[in-house]
Amino acid sequence: MSKFVAPRTPKGFRDFLPETMLRRSYVLDSIKEVFHLYGFEPIDTPILELHETLFGKYGEDAEQLIFTAQHGRSRRDPLAMRYDLTVPLARVVGQYESQLNLPFKRYHIAPVFRGERPQRGRYREFWQCDADTVGVASMSADAEIVIMMVQILRRLGFPQFVIKINHRQLLVAIGEFSGVPNEQLPDLYRSVDKFDKIGADGVKRELIERGIDSDAVSRMMDLIQSKEPGSNSLELIAKTVGDDVKGLDDLRQLAQLLAEASIPPENFDFDFTMVRGLGYYTGPIFETVISEPNLGSISGGGRYDNLIGMFRRQSLPTTGTSFGIERIIDLMNELALYPPHLGGTLVQALVTVFSDETRRESTRIAHQLRQAGINTEVYLGRRKLGRQLAHADKKGIPIVAIAGPDEIEAGVVKLRRLRDGEEKMVDLKKLAQSAGELLADR
RNA sequence: GUGGAUGUAGCUCAAUGGCAGAGCACCUGAUUGUGGUUCAGGCGGUUGAGGGUUCGAGCCCCUUCAUCCACCCCA
């Protein structure tokens, strides 16, 4: 006698039913397609890593959010659940260097785990979708990442998006130029990161509250708000801060490469108020925002030349991007970007069953349809025809094949399209062809 | 981790401290070979859980759990 247990998932963990999974797969498959077009290849790694692999990489605050995992009472090899896909990449590169060809271009689509308090678009288990290039120090790799991001967002059907681009070293230079001490730079990033949310005045107030000199704050705020079309804002910074500032050259090259690739100016923007939280970035940083409607960021990334050094004597330059697919999926729902053929089911035809005696014939019909590549369900229950049609209708199956004693006797099948009630009595030999026509005809 | 809101049928929500309801969904029939529309009927509840106040609690109080929102942080 088993005890009743109220069915539920752990906090921040979700189930996905078929209708949702079809949409998730559509998004992931679309992204994969573009990754492949650019020559990125998949890897996967274990959900569990050794404790020592993850800890010491993200900073103290983030480490509080890492789930740990243990088997029974074993105290050997403490384990932890992966927190992102970037540190596992760094480990893989360190571990399999001899088997990898540099430049190594990999993508990785997999769930990661963070013990945060869940909110809309924020979960404790969520999927990340990363593409990174290892072993290329030049901007050609960064440009390729940005160009691929544009391609993916187009492929998914987003009518409007902007990839904001900034540079870690440029931010440092601007901070130094303005007179912000190095040890206060993390505070500075944290506040500036909220620029979109709390505005220039909000950032200023917060920085002064954090004890940063108010003159320095003013100088810096003026600089980061430099705004000119295209790469002109780069030159504006160059005039004030100096032409030889670290990072400026990178961004100039990037601008040049993006222009050569005919990336439309409305799809990218040098924005010195954009900061990415993660500490390991060392070069250009990217973030995609959808501003109409204003729904926040859906991808982020950048260059992190030192991280792999955690798993290898000498580091390797690395740059990449990560798509926040949970948000992308929410947004695509809101913006209705899914193609119409993506209904609630992938089943294209239901073969009804008149009685147990005719089930064999229905199964044969289904086999024929399947041979022709049509996703087919044979009704497995024993309900009357009306119920079988209702099942197809409710599930969104477009056509039904009816084979009762009369049809079987005559060697025919009646095909019915539920959308408009169109019916065809077809010969068994032409079954698949006719079904295909009914499915295609709009 | 901090602050706020909400928990009533499978779902969305009603119900002055006084008999727990509606819509949708589901099931049956009208219609024994035809879904969606319609009509008639039916199933469905320890009001999140535990305690307290009261003649009487879904409603008031306390505790606890869950969910959502905002912050922190982030994808």
JSON list of C-alpha atoms (C1' of nucleotides) in Angstrom, two decimals, chain A residues 11 114 116-117 119-123 126 190 194 276 278 327 387 389 393-394 402 406-407 414 416 418-419 423, chain B residues 1-4 25-36 65-75:
[
{"chain": "A", "resi": 11, "resn": "LYS", "atom": "CA", "xyz": [11.15, 25.09, -6.12]},
{"chain": "A", "resi": 114, "resn": "ARG", "atom": "CA", "xyz": [21.51, 27.98, -9.52]},
{"chain": "A", "resi": 116, "resn": "GLU", "atom": "CA", "xyz": [18.38, 31.51, -6.57]},
{"chain": "A", "resi": 117, "resn": "ARG", "atom": "CA", "xyz": [14.94, 32.62, -5.60]},
{"chain": "A", "resi": 119, "resn": "GLN", "atom": "CA", "xyz": [10.91, 34.70, -10.46]},
{"chain": "A", "resi": 120, "resn": "ARG", "atom": "CA", "xyz": [9.45, 35.17, -13.90]},
{"chain": "A", "resi": 121, "resn": "GLY", "atom": "CA", "xyz": [12.09, 34.12, -16.39]},
{"chain": "A", "resi": 122, "resn": "ARG", "atom": "CA", "xyz": [14.36, 32.97, -13.54]},
{"chain": "A", "resi": 123, "resn": "TYR", "atom": "CA", "xyz": [14.55, 29.39, -12.47]},
{"chain": "A", "resi": 126, "resn": "PHE", "atom": "CA", "xyz": [17.41, 26.52, -16.74]},
{"chain": "A", "resi": 190, "resn": "ARG", "atom": "CA", "xyz": [27.39, 47.04, -10.53]},
{"chain": "A", "resi": 194, "resn": "LYS", "atom": "CA", "xyz": [21.50, 49.33, -13.74]},
{"chain": "A", "resi": 276, "resn": "ARG", "atom": "CA", "xyz": [28.15, 42.48, -17.75]},
{"chain": "A", "resi": 278, "resn": "LEU", "atom": "CA", "xyz": [30.64, 38.40, -14.50]},
{"chain": "A", "resi": 327, "resn": "ARG", "atom": "CA", "xyz": [13.58, 34.39, -21.91]},
{"chain": "A", "resi": 387, "resn": "ARG", "atom": "CA", "xyz": [-14.85, 10.26, -29.44]},
{"chain": "A", "resi": 389, "resn": "LEU", "atom": "CA", "xyz": [-12.60, 12.47, -33.84]},
{"chain": "A", "resi": 393, "resn": "ASP", "atom": "CA", "xyz": [-9.66, 17.69, -32.80]},
{"chain": "A", "resi": 394, "resn": "LYS", "atom": "CA", "xyz": [-8.66, 18.48, -29.24]},
{"chain": "A", "resi": 402, "resn": "ILE", "atom": "CA", "xyz": [-11.51, 6.37, -41.21]},
{"chain": "A", "resi": 406, "resn": "ASP", "atom": "CA", "xyz": [-17.58, -0.67, -45.48]},
{"chain": "A", "resi": 407, "resn": "GLU", "atom": "CA", "xyz": [-14.27, 0.90, -46.46]},
{"chain": "A", "resi": 414, "resn": "LYS", "atom": "CA", "xyz": [-12.02, 7.81, -45.98]},
{"chain": "A", "resi": 416, "resn": "ARG", "atom": "CA", "xyz": [-11.26, 13.68, -43.36]},
{"chain": "A", "resi": 418, "resn": "LEU", "atom": "CA", "xyz": [-10.87, 18.41, -39.49]},
{"chain": "A", "resi": 419, "resn": "ARG", "atom": "CA", "xyz": [-10.18, 22.05, -40.23]},
{"chain": "A", "resi": 423, "resn": "GLU", "atom": "CA", "xyz": [-13.53, 14.40, -47.09]},
{"chain": "B", "resi": 1, "resn": "G", "atom": "C1'", "xyz": [19.16, 36.78, 1.86]},
{"chain": "B", "resi": 2, "resn": "U", "atom": "C1'", "xyz": [15.37, 41.51, 2.40]},
{"chain": "B", "resi": 3, "resn": "G", "atom": "C1'", "xyz": [10.39, 43.52, 1.61]},
{"chain": "B", "resi": 4, "resn": "G", "atom": "C1'", "xyz": [5.26, 43.00, -0.27]},
{"chain": "B", "resi": 25, "resn": "A", "atom": "C1'", "xyz": [-12.61, 21.63, -18.58]},
{"chain": "B", "resi": 26, "resn": "C", "atom": "C1'", "xyz": [-14.24, 16.54, -17.81]},
{"chain": "B", "resi": 27, "resn": "C", "atom": "C1'", "xyz": [-18.25, 12.50, -18.08]},
{"chain": "B", "resi": 28, "resn": "U", "atom": "C1'", "xyz": [-23.36, 10.87, -20.04]},
{"chain": "B", "resi": 29, "resn": "G", "atom": "C1'", "xyz": [-27.24, 11.64, -23.39]},
{"chain": "B", "resi": 30, "resn": "A", "atom": "C1'", "xyz": [-29.96, 14.22, -27.59]},
{"chain": "B", "resi": 31, "resn": "U", "atom": "C1'", "xyz": [-26.64, 11.87, -32.31]},
{"chain": "B", "resi": 32, "resn": "U", "atom": "C1'", "xyz": [-25.43, 3.02, -32.34]},
{"chain": "B", "resi": 33, "resn": "G", "atom": "C1'", "xyz": [-20.12, 5.67, -38.59]},
{"chain": "B", "resi": 34, "resn": "U", "atom": "C1'", "xyz": [-18.29, 11.99, -37.78]},
{"chain": "B", "resi": 35, "resn": "G", "atom": "C1'", "xyz": [-15.05, 16.44, -33.97]},
{"chain": "B", "resi": 36, "resn": "G", "atom": "C1'", "xyz": [-15.64, 21.89, -33.31]},
{"chain": "B", "resi": 65, "resn": "C", "atom": "C1'", "xyz": [4.19, 25.91, 3.80]},
{"chain": "B", "resi": 66, "resn": "A", "atom": "C1'", "xyz": [3.60, 27.16, -1.34]},
{"chain": "B", "resi": 67, "resn": "U", "atom": "C1'", "xyz": [3.21, 30.55, -5.40]},
{"chain": "B", "resi": 68, "resn": "C", "atom": "C1'", "xyz": [3.82, 35.39, -7.55]},
{"chain": "B", "resi": 69, "resn": "C", "atom": "C1'", "xyz": [6.04, 40.41, -7.52]},
{"chain": "B", "resi": 70, "resn": "A", "atom": "C1'", "xyz": [9.95, 43.90, -6.19]},
{"chain": "B", "resi": 71, "resn": "C", "atom": "C1'", "xyz": [15.04, 44.22, -4.34]},
{"chain": "B", "resi": 72, "resn": "C", "atom": "C1'", "xyz": [20.01, 41.65, -4.14]},
{"chain": "B", "resi": 73, "resn": "C", "atom": "C1'", "xyz": [22.02, 39.03, -8.11]},
{"chain": "B", "resi": 74, "resn": "C", "atom": "C1'", "xyz": [21.63, 37.17, -12.75]},
{"chain": "B", "resi": 75, "resn": "A", "atom": "C1'", "xyz": [20.36, 34.03, -18.06]}
]
